[in-house]
Coordinates of C-alpha atoms in Angstrom, one line a residue:
X1 CA -78.2 -210.7 -170.2
X2 CA -75.8 -207.8 -170.4
X3 CA -72.0 -208.4 -170.7
X4 CA -70.3 -209.6 -167.5
X5 CA -68.1 -206.5 -167.5
X6 CA -70.9 -203.9 -168.1
X7 CA -69.5 -202.0 -165.2
X8 CA -65.8 -201.2 -165.2
X9 CA -64.4 -202.7 -162.0
X10 CA -61.6 -200.1 -161.9
X11 CA -63.5 -196.8 -162.2
X12 CA -67.0 -198.1 -161.4
X13 CA -68.5 -196.6 -164.6
X14 CA -70.5 -198.1 -167.5
X15 CA -68.1 -199.8 -169.9
X16 CA -68.5 -198.7 -173.5
X17 CA -71.3 -196.3 -172.6
X18 CA -72.1 -195.2 -176.1
X19 CA -72.3 -198.7 -177.4
X20 CA -74.4 -199.7 -174.4
X21 CA -76.8 -196.8 -175.1
X22 CA -77.2 -197.8 -178.8
X23 CA -77.6 -201.5 -177.8
X24 CA -80.4 -200.6 -175.4
X25 CA -82.2 -198.6 -178.1
X26 CA -81.9 -201.6 -180.5
X27 CA -83.2 -204.1 -177.9
X28 CA -86.2 -201.9 -177.2
X29 CA -87.0 -201.5 -180.9
X30 CA -86.9 -205.3 -181.2
X31 CA -89.5 -205.7 -178.5
X32 CA -87.3 -206.9 -175.7
X33 CA -88.9 -206.2 -172.3
X34 CA -85.7 -205.7 -170.3
X35 CA -82.2 -206.7 -169.4
X36 CA -80.5 -208.7 -166.8
X37 CA -77.3 -207.4 -165.1
X38 CA -74.9 -208.9 -162.6
X39 CA -74.5 -206.6 -159.6
X40 CA -71.0 -207.7 -158.6
X41 CA -70.1 -207.9 -154.9
X42 CA -66.5 -207.5 -156.0
X43 CA -67.2 -204.1 -157.5
X44 CA -69.7 -202.6 -155.1
X45 CA -68.1 -203.4 -151.8
X46 CA -64.5 -203.7 -152.9
X47 CA -63.3 -200.6 -150.8
X48 CA -64.1 -202.2 -147.4
X49 CA -66.8 -203.8 -145.3
X50 CA -70.2 -201.9 -145.7
X51 CA -68.5 -199.4 -147.9
X52 CA -70.8 -199.6 -150.9
X53 CA -70.3 -197.7 -154.2
X54 CA -73.4 -198.0 -156.5
X55 CA -72.4 -195.2 -158.9
X56 CA -71.8 -197.4 -162.0
X57 CA -75.0 -199.3 -161.5
X58 CA -77.0 -196.1 -161.0
X59 CA -75.6 -194.9 -164.4
X60 CA -76.6 -198.2 -166.0
X61 CA -80.1 -198.4 -164.6
X62 CA -80.8 -194.7 -165.5
X63 CA -79.8 -195.6 -169.0
X64 CA -82.2 -198.6 -169.0
X65 CA -85.0 -196.4 -167.6
X66 CA -84.4 -193.8 -170.3
X67 CA -85.1 -196.5 -173.0
X68 CA -88.1 -197.9 -171.2
X69 CA -86.3 -201.2 -170.4
X70 CA -87.1 -203.3 -167.2
X71 CA -84.1 -204.7 -165.2
X72 CA -83.5 -208.0 -163.5
X73 CA -80.7 -207.4 -161.0
X74 CA -78.6 -210.3 -160.0
X75 CA -77.1 -210.1 -156.5
X76 CA -73.8 -211.7 -157.6
X77 CA -71.9 -212.8 -154.5
X78 CA -69.6 -215.0 -156.6
X79 CA -66.4 -214.4 -158.5
X80 CA -66.6 -213.8 -162.2
X81 CA -64.1 -216.0 -164.0
X82 CA -63.8 -219.8 -163.9
X83 CA -67.1 -220.9 -165.5
X84 CA -68.5 -221.4 -169.0
X85 CA -68.5 -218.2 -170.9
X86 CA -66.8 -216.1 -168.3
X87 CA -65.1 -213.4 -170.4
X88 CA -64.0 -211.2 -167.5
X89 CA -62.4 -211.6 -164.1
X90 CA -64.0 -209.9 -161.1
X91 CA -62.9 -211.5 -157.8
X92 CA -64.7 -211.3 -154.5
X93 CA -63.9 -208.0 -152.6
X94 CA -60.2 -207.9 -151.9
X95 CA -60.7 -207.7 -148.2
X96 CA -62.8 -210.9 -148.3
X97 CA -60.1 -212.6 -150.3
X98 CA -57.5 -211.6 -147.7
X99 CA -59.7 -213.0 -144.9
X100 CA -60.0 -216.3 -146.9
X101 CA -56.2 -216.5 -147.5
X102 CA -55.7 -216.2 -143.7
X103 CA -58.5 -218.7 -143.1
X104 CA -58.7 -221.0 -146.2
X105 CA -61.5 -223.0 -144.7
X106 CA -63.8 -220.2 -145.6
X107 CA -63.9 -221.4 -149.2
X108 CA -64.9 -224.7 -150.8
X109 CA -62.3 -227.4 -150.7
X110 CA -61.9 -230.7 -152.5
X111 CA -60.3 -233.9 -151.0
X112 CA -56.9 -232.9 -152.4
X113 CA -57.0 -229.6 -150.5
X114 CA -57.6 -227.5 -153.6
X115 CA -59.3 -224.2 -152.5
X116 CA -62.0 -222.6 -154.7
X117 CA -62.3 -218.8 -154.3
X118 CA -65.4 -218.5 -156.5
X119 CA -67.8 -218.4 -153.5
X120 CA -67.6 -218.6 -149.8
X121 CA -68.2 -222.1 -148.3
X122 CA -71.7 -222.5 -146.9
X123 CA -70.0 -224.2 -144.0
X124 CA -69.3 -220.8 -142.5
X125 CA -72.7 -219.1 -143.3
X126 CA -73.4 -218.3 -139.7
X127 CA -69.8 -217.8 -138.4
X128 CA -68.4 -214.2 -137.9
X129 CA -65.5 -214.8 -140.3
X130 CA -65.9 -211.5 -142.2
X131 CA -64.5 -209.0 -139.7
X132 CA -67.2 -209.7 -137.2
X133 CA -70.0 -210.4 -139.7
X134 CA -71.2 -213.7 -140.9
X135 CA -71.5 -214.3 -144.7
X136 CA -75.3 -214.3 -144.5
X137 CA -75.1 -211.0 -142.7
X138 CA -72.8 -209.6 -145.4
X139 CA -75.2 -210.8 -148.1
X140 CA -78.1 -209.2 -146.2
X141 CA -76.4 -205.9 -145.7
X142 CA -75.5 -205.8 -149.4
X143 CA -79.1 -206.4 -150.5
X144 CA -80.5 -203.9 -147.9
X145 CA -78.1 -201.2 -149.2
X146 CA -79.2 -202.0 -152.8
X147 CA -82.8 -201.7 -151.9
X148 CA -82.3 -198.4 -150.1
X149 CA -80.1 -197.0 -152.9
X150 CA -82.5 -197.9 -155.7
X151 CA -85.8 -197.5 -153.8
X152 CA -86.9 -195.0 -156.5
X153 CA -86.6 -197.7 -159.2
X154 CA -88.1 -200.8 -157.5
X155 CA -91.1 -202.1 -159.4
X156 CA -90.9 -199.4 -162.0
X157 CA -87.5 -200.2 -163.6
X158 CA -86.2 -203.0 -161.4
X159 CA -88.8 -205.8 -161.5
X160 CA -86.8 -208.8 -160.3
X161 CA -84.0 -209.5 -157.8
X162 CA -82.2 -212.8 -158.6
X163 CA -80.4 -213.9 -155.4
X164 CA -77.0 -215.5 -156.2
X165 CA -76.3 -218.4 -153.9
X166 CA -73.2 -220.1 -155.3
X167 CA -70.8 -220.3 -158.2
X168 CA -72.1 -218.6 -161.4
X169 CA -74.9 -217.3 -159.2
X170 CA -76.4 -220.8 -159.0
X171 CA -77.5 -222.7 -155.9
X172 CA -74.9 -225.4 -156.1
X173 CA -71.4 -226.5 -155.0
X174 CA -68.5 -225.8 -157.4
X175 CA -68.3 -229.5 -158.3
X176 CA -67.1 -228.9 -161.8
X177 CA -64.7 -225.9 -161.8
X178 CA -63.3 -225.1 -165.2
X179 CA -60.5 -222.8 -164.1
X180 CA -56.9 -224.0 -164.9
X181 CA -58.4 -227.0 -166.7
X182 CA -59.3 -228.8 -163.4
X183 CA -62.5 -230.1 -164.9
X184 CA -63.6 -230.8 -168.4
X185 CA -67.0 -231.8 -169.8
X186 CA -68.3 -234.5 -169.2
X187 CA -66.4 -235.4 -166.0
X188 CA -68.4 -236.3 -162.9
X189 CA -66.7 -233.6 -160.8
X190 CA -65.9 -233.9 -157.1
X191 CA -67.5 -233.3 -153.7
X192 CA -66.6 -229.9 -152.2
X193 CA -66.9 -230.5 -148.5
X194 CA -63.4 -230.8 -147.2
X195 CA -63.0 -227.5 -145.5
X196 CA -62.9 -227.9 -141.7
X197 CA -66.4 -226.3 -141.2
X198 CA -68.1 -228.7 -143.5
X199 CA -66.2 -231.7 -142.2
X200 CA -67.1 -230.8 -138.6
X201 CA -70.8 -230.7 -139.7
X202 CA -70.5 -234.1 -141.4
X203 CA -68.8 -235.6 -138.3
X204 CA -71.5 -234.2 -136.0
X205 CA -74.3 -235.5 -138.2
X206 CA -72.8 -239.0 -138.3
X207 CA -72.3 -239.1 -134.5
X208 CA -75.9 -237.8 -134.0
X209 CA -77.3 -241.0 -135.6
X210 CA -74.8 -243.3 -133.8
X211 CA -72.6 -243.9 -136.9
X212 CA -69.4 -242.0 -136.1
X213 CA -67.5 -244.0 -138.8
X214 CA -69.7 -242.3 -141.4
X215 CA -68.3 -238.9 -140.5
X216 CA -66.1 -238.6 -143.6
X217 CA -66.7 -238.0 -147.3
X218 CA -66.4 -240.8 -149.8
X219 CA -62.8 -241.7 -150.6
X220 CA -63.7 -243.8 -153.7
X221 CA -65.7 -241.2 -155.7
X222 CA -63.0 -240.9 -158.4
X223 CA -61.6 -237.7 -159.9
X224 CA -63.0 -234.7 -161.6
X225 CA -62.7 -236.0 -165.2
X226 CA -63.7 -239.6 -164.6
X227 CA -67.0 -241.1 -165.8
X228 CA -69.5 -242.8 -163.4
X229 CA -68.4 -246.4 -164.2
X230 CA -64.8 -245.5 -163.5
X231 CA -65.4 -244.9 -159.8
X232 CA -66.4 -247.3 -157.1
X233 CA -68.8 -244.8 -155.5
X234 CA -70.7 -243.7 -158.7
X235 CA -70.8 -246.9 -160.7
X236 CA -74.1 -248.7 -161.4
X237 CA -74.2 -250.5 -158.0
X238 CA -71.8 -248.3 -156.2
X239 CA -71.6 -246.7 -152.8
X240 CA -74.1 -243.9 -153.7
X241 CA -76.9 -246.5 -153.3
X242 CA -75.8 -247.9 -149.9
X243 CA -76.9 -246.8 -146.4
X244 CA -73.7 -244.8 -146.0
X245 CA -74.0 -243.2 -149.4
X246 CA -77.6 -242.2 -148.9
X247 CA -76.7 -240.7 -145.5
X248 CA -73.8 -238.7 -147.0
X249 CA -75.8 -237.5 -150.0
X250 CA -78.7 -236.5 -147.7
X251 CA -76.3 -234.4 -145.6
X252 CA -74.5 -232.9 -148.6
X253 CA -77.6 -231.9 -150.5
X254 CA -79.4 -230.9 -147.2
X255 CA -76.6 -228.4 -146.4
X256 CA -77.2 -226.8 -149.8
X257 CA -80.9 -226.5 -149.1
X258 CA -80.2 -225.0 -145.7
X259 CA -77.9 -222.4 -147.3
X260 CA -80.7 -221.6 -149.7
X261 CA -83.2 -221.2 -146.8
X262 CA -80.8 -218.9 -144.9
X263 CA -80.1 -216.6 -147.8
X264 CA -83.6 -216.5 -149.2
X265 CA -85.1 -215.9 -145.7
X266 CA -82.8 -212.8 -145.5
X267 CA -83.8 -211.7 -149.1
X268 CA -87.5 -212.2 -148.4
X269 CA -87.3 -210.1 -145.3
X270 CA -85.5 -207.3 -147.0
X271 CA -87.6 -207.0 -150.1
X272 CA -91.0 -207.9 -148.4
X273 CA -93.5 -205.3 -149.4
X274 CA -91.5 -203.9 -152.3
X275 CA -92.9 -204.4 -155.8
X276 CA -90.2 -206.8 -157.1
X277 CA -90.2 -210.5 -157.5
X278 CA -87.4 -212.7 -156.2
X279 CA -85.8 -215.5 -158.2
X280 CA -83.0 -218.1 -157.7
X281 CA -81.1 -220.1 -160.2
X282 CA -80.4 -223.9 -160.5
X283 CA -77.8 -225.3 -162.8
X284 CA -78.7 -227.5 -165.8
X285 CA -76.4 -230.5 -165.2
X286 CA -77.5 -232.8 -168.0
X287 CA -74.4 -235.0 -168.6
X288 CA -74.6 -238.6 -167.3
X289 CA -78.3 -237.9 -166.7
X290 CA -79.1 -241.3 -168.2
X291 CA -77.1 -243.2 -165.6
X292 CA -78.4 -244.6 -162.4
X293 CA -76.3 -242.4 -160.1
X294 CA -76.5 -239.0 -161.9
X295 CA -72.9 -238.4 -160.5
X296 CA -72.4 -234.8 -161.8
X297 CA -75.6 -233.7 -160.2
X298 CA -74.6 -235.3 -156.9
X299 CA -71.2 -233.6 -156.7
X300 CA -73.0 -230.3 -157.4
X301 CA -75.4 -230.9 -154.5
X302 CA -78.5 -232.1 -156.3
X303 CA -79.4 -235.5 -154.8
X304 CA -81.1 -236.6 -157.9
X305 CA -80.8 -240.3 -158.9
X306 CA -82.7 -242.9 -160.8
X307 CA -84.6 -243.6 -157.5
X308 CA -84.9 -240.1 -156.1
X309 CA -86.2 -236.7 -157.3
X310 CA -83.6 -234.1 -156.3
X311 CA -85.4 -231.0 -157.8
X312 CA -88.7 -231.2 -155.9
X313 CA -87.0 -230.3 -152.5
X314 CA -85.4 -227.3 -154.2
X315 CA -88.7 -226.2 -155.8
X316 CA -90.5 -226.6 -152.5
X317 CA -87.9 -224.5 -150.7
X318 CA -88.3 -221.8 -153.4
X319 CA -92.0 -222.0 -152.9
X320 CA -91.7 -221.4 -149.2
X321 CA -90.1 -218.0 -150.0
X322 CA -92.2 -217.1 -153.0
X323 CA -89.2 -217.4 -155.3
X324 CA -89.3 -218.0 -159.0
X325 CA -87.3 -221.1 -160.1
X326 CA -84.8 -220.1 -162.8
X327 CA -83.4 -222.9 -164.9
X328 CA -81.0 -223.2 -167.9
X329 CA -80.4 -225.3 -171.0
X330 CA -83.7 -224.5 -172.7
X331 CA -81.9 -224.3 -176.1
X332 CA -80.4 -227.8 -175.9
X333 CA -81.6 -231.0 -177.6
X334 CA -80.6 -234.5 -176.6
X335 CA -79.5 -235.4 -180.2
X336 CA -76.9 -232.6 -180.2
X337 CA -75.1 -234.1 -177.2
X338 CA -72.4 -236.8 -177.2
X339 CA -74.3 -240.1 -176.9
X340 CA -71.6 -241.9 -174.9
X341 CA -72.1 -239.4 -172.0
X342 CA -75.8 -240.2 -171.7
X343 CA -76.7 -236.5 -171.7
X344 CA -80.4 -235.5 -171.6
X345 CA -81.0 -231.8 -171.2
X346 CA -84.6 -232.4 -172.5
X347 CA -85.2 -235.1 -169.9
X348 CA -83.8 -232.9 -167.2
X349 CA -85.9 -230.0 -168.2
X350 CA -89.0 -232.2 -168.2
X351 CA -88.2 -233.3 -164.6
X352 CA -87.7 -229.7 -163.4
X353 CA -90.9 -228.5 -165.0
X354 CA -92.8 -231.3 -163.1
X355 CA -91.1 -230.3 -159.9
X356 CA -91.9 -226.6 -160.3
X357 CA -95.5 -227.5 -161.2
X358 CA -95.8 -229.8 -158.1
X359 CA -94.4 -227.2 -155.8
X360 CA -96.6 -224.4 -157.3
X361 CA -93.6 -222.2 -158.2
X362 CA -93.3 -220.2 -161.5
X363 CA -90.5 -221.4 -163.8
X364 CA -88.2 -219.0 -165.7
X365 CA -85.7 -220.0 -168.4
X366 CA -82.4 -219.2 -169.9
X367 CA -80.2 -220.7 -172.6
X368 CA -77.0 -222.3 -171.1
X369 CA -74.7 -221.4 -174.0
X370 CA -74.7 -218.3 -176.3
X371 CA -76.3 -219.5 -179.6
X372 CA -77.7 -217.4 -182.4
X373 CA -78.9 -220.2 -184.8
X374 CA -82.5 -220.9 -185.8
X375 CA -82.3 -224.4 -184.3
X376 CA -81.6 -223.1 -180.8
X377 CA -84.3 -220.4 -181.1
X378 CA -86.9 -222.9 -182.3
X379 CA -86.1 -225.2 -179.4
X380 CA -86.5 -222.4 -176.9
X381 CA -89.8 -221.3 -178.3
X382 CA -91.0 -225.0 -178.2
X383 CA -89.8 -225.5 -174.6
X384 CA -91.2 -222.1 -173.5
X385 CA -94.6 -223.9 -173.6
X386 CA -93.9 -226.0 -170.5
X387 CA -95.3 -229.5 -170.9
X388 CA -97.2 -230.7 -167.8
X389 CA -99.4 -233.7 -167.1
X390 CA -103.1 -232.9 -167.6
X391 CA -105.1 -232.3 -164.4
X392 CA -107.8 -234.9 -165.1
X393 CA -105.9 -237.5 -167.2
X394 CA -102.6 -238.4 -168.6
X395 CA -103.2 -236.0 -171.5
X396 CA -100.5 -233.4 -172.1
X397 CA -101.2 -229.8 -171.1
X398 CA -99.0 -226.7 -171.7
X399 CA -98.4 -223.6 -169.7
X400 CA -96.2 -220.7 -170.6
X401 CA -93.0 -220.1 -168.6
X402 CA -93.1 -216.8 -166.7
X403 CA -90.0 -215.3 -168.2
X404 CA -87.1 -216.0 -170.6
X405 CA -83.7 -214.3 -170.4
X406 CA -81.4 -214.7 -173.4
X407 CA -77.7 -215.2 -173.0
X408 CA -76.2 -212.9 -174.0
X409 CA -76.0 -209.3 -175.5
X410 CA -72.6 -208.9 -177.2
X411 CA -71.2 -208.0 -180.6
X412 CA -72.1 -211.3 -182.2
X413 CA -75.8 -210.7 -181.4
X414 CA -75.8 -207.5 -183.6
X415 CA -74.2 -209.1 -186.6
X416 CA -76.9 -208.6 -189.3
X417 CA -77.9 -212.2 -189.8
X418 CA -77.8 -213.0 -186.1
X419 CA -79.8 -209.9 -185.3
X420 CA -82.5 -210.7 -187.9
X421 CA -82.9 -214.2 -186.4
X422 CA -83.0 -212.7 -182.9
X423 CA -85.7 -210.2 -183.7
X424 CA -87.8 -212.9 -185.2
X425 CA -87.2 -215.1 -182.1
X426 CA -88.3 -212.2 -179.8
X427 CA -91.6 -211.9 -181.8
X428 CA -92.3 -215.6 -181.7
X429 CA -91.7 -216.1 -178.0
X430 CA -93.6 -212.9 -177.2
X431 CA -96.6 -214.2 -179.2
X432 CA -96.5 -217.4 -177.1

């Protein structure tokens, strides 16, 4: 992954171009296949609706081509700033921010009325809130312009389009926003469905099944930084496991899958026939994974509990569109996590591998946090051989993941000892 600010948002040129050129040369010599770059909505379309400026990205991709590096291009329809590791601030295009200020229900909202400007609420996906266009139309127009502008590089240089569908480019709700200290690990987060568009959908869904009193979000789900047992809704025998709770969580997670369907249908139509693969990213929410309710996953929109697999529906949806399932936290070990928070990144990864296998979709990996130590590298190499149930028996079988993208290229990576370990890691993972 390239630095978040690889393109200067002011002048739309490659930041630190000489250093970038030297870095590309070093990566190529180390055996790295390519680089991933965020293509920021807030940079490309900042001058006005359908006014696209690809000049900085043209310069960057030409540089990658010169060094023989492939490119994974992320259609980044989210704000940069407010998530783990965000070292830059790139807001949504100013004209969209202005629209959202005039109509705050366009952005995700918690039960206190806090508005989150990281990503447009999926509640308005199909409403003409962007100067006559719907958000899905705006995402489509952006991707279509990208395809037309870089048609000469598709398949040759650009080999993958990762379709951003939420905060940090992940298909999820912003249930755990870090900005301004609102949320801190390992809090359960909060449901983000209190904009009027989402509330209207919830109300209509409840009335449609003859339960109008279910047309509101839980009022007893606690606060961002509480733990599951601190709230009535998420505790061991809480509201999450009642008829109302199951109805609400089906609706909340179902809206997220509908959003994925809408955006990926558009992407599939635009890139159909072009020699690039599509991918989408799911967050690795591993804290409180050992509890019955899996509260942090629920607030993010993944209806995954002790009694229900929340990742198989996502994997199947990706499969319907021929999309690679991109997942994080490959570097994490359970023993490194705080025991009290019942974290299990390894258990979560095992579940996601099984879901991807069952749905027949390829799985790609990333590390969740920037690490340059041998322990993290060893864990990634081990987990890159995806453990699956044997076809004929309960014996273990292993398949390679289709791709691994390392987070992140920066100055620390090139410190002599870090670079030595990284080069060895690239060789080991390349050798399978």
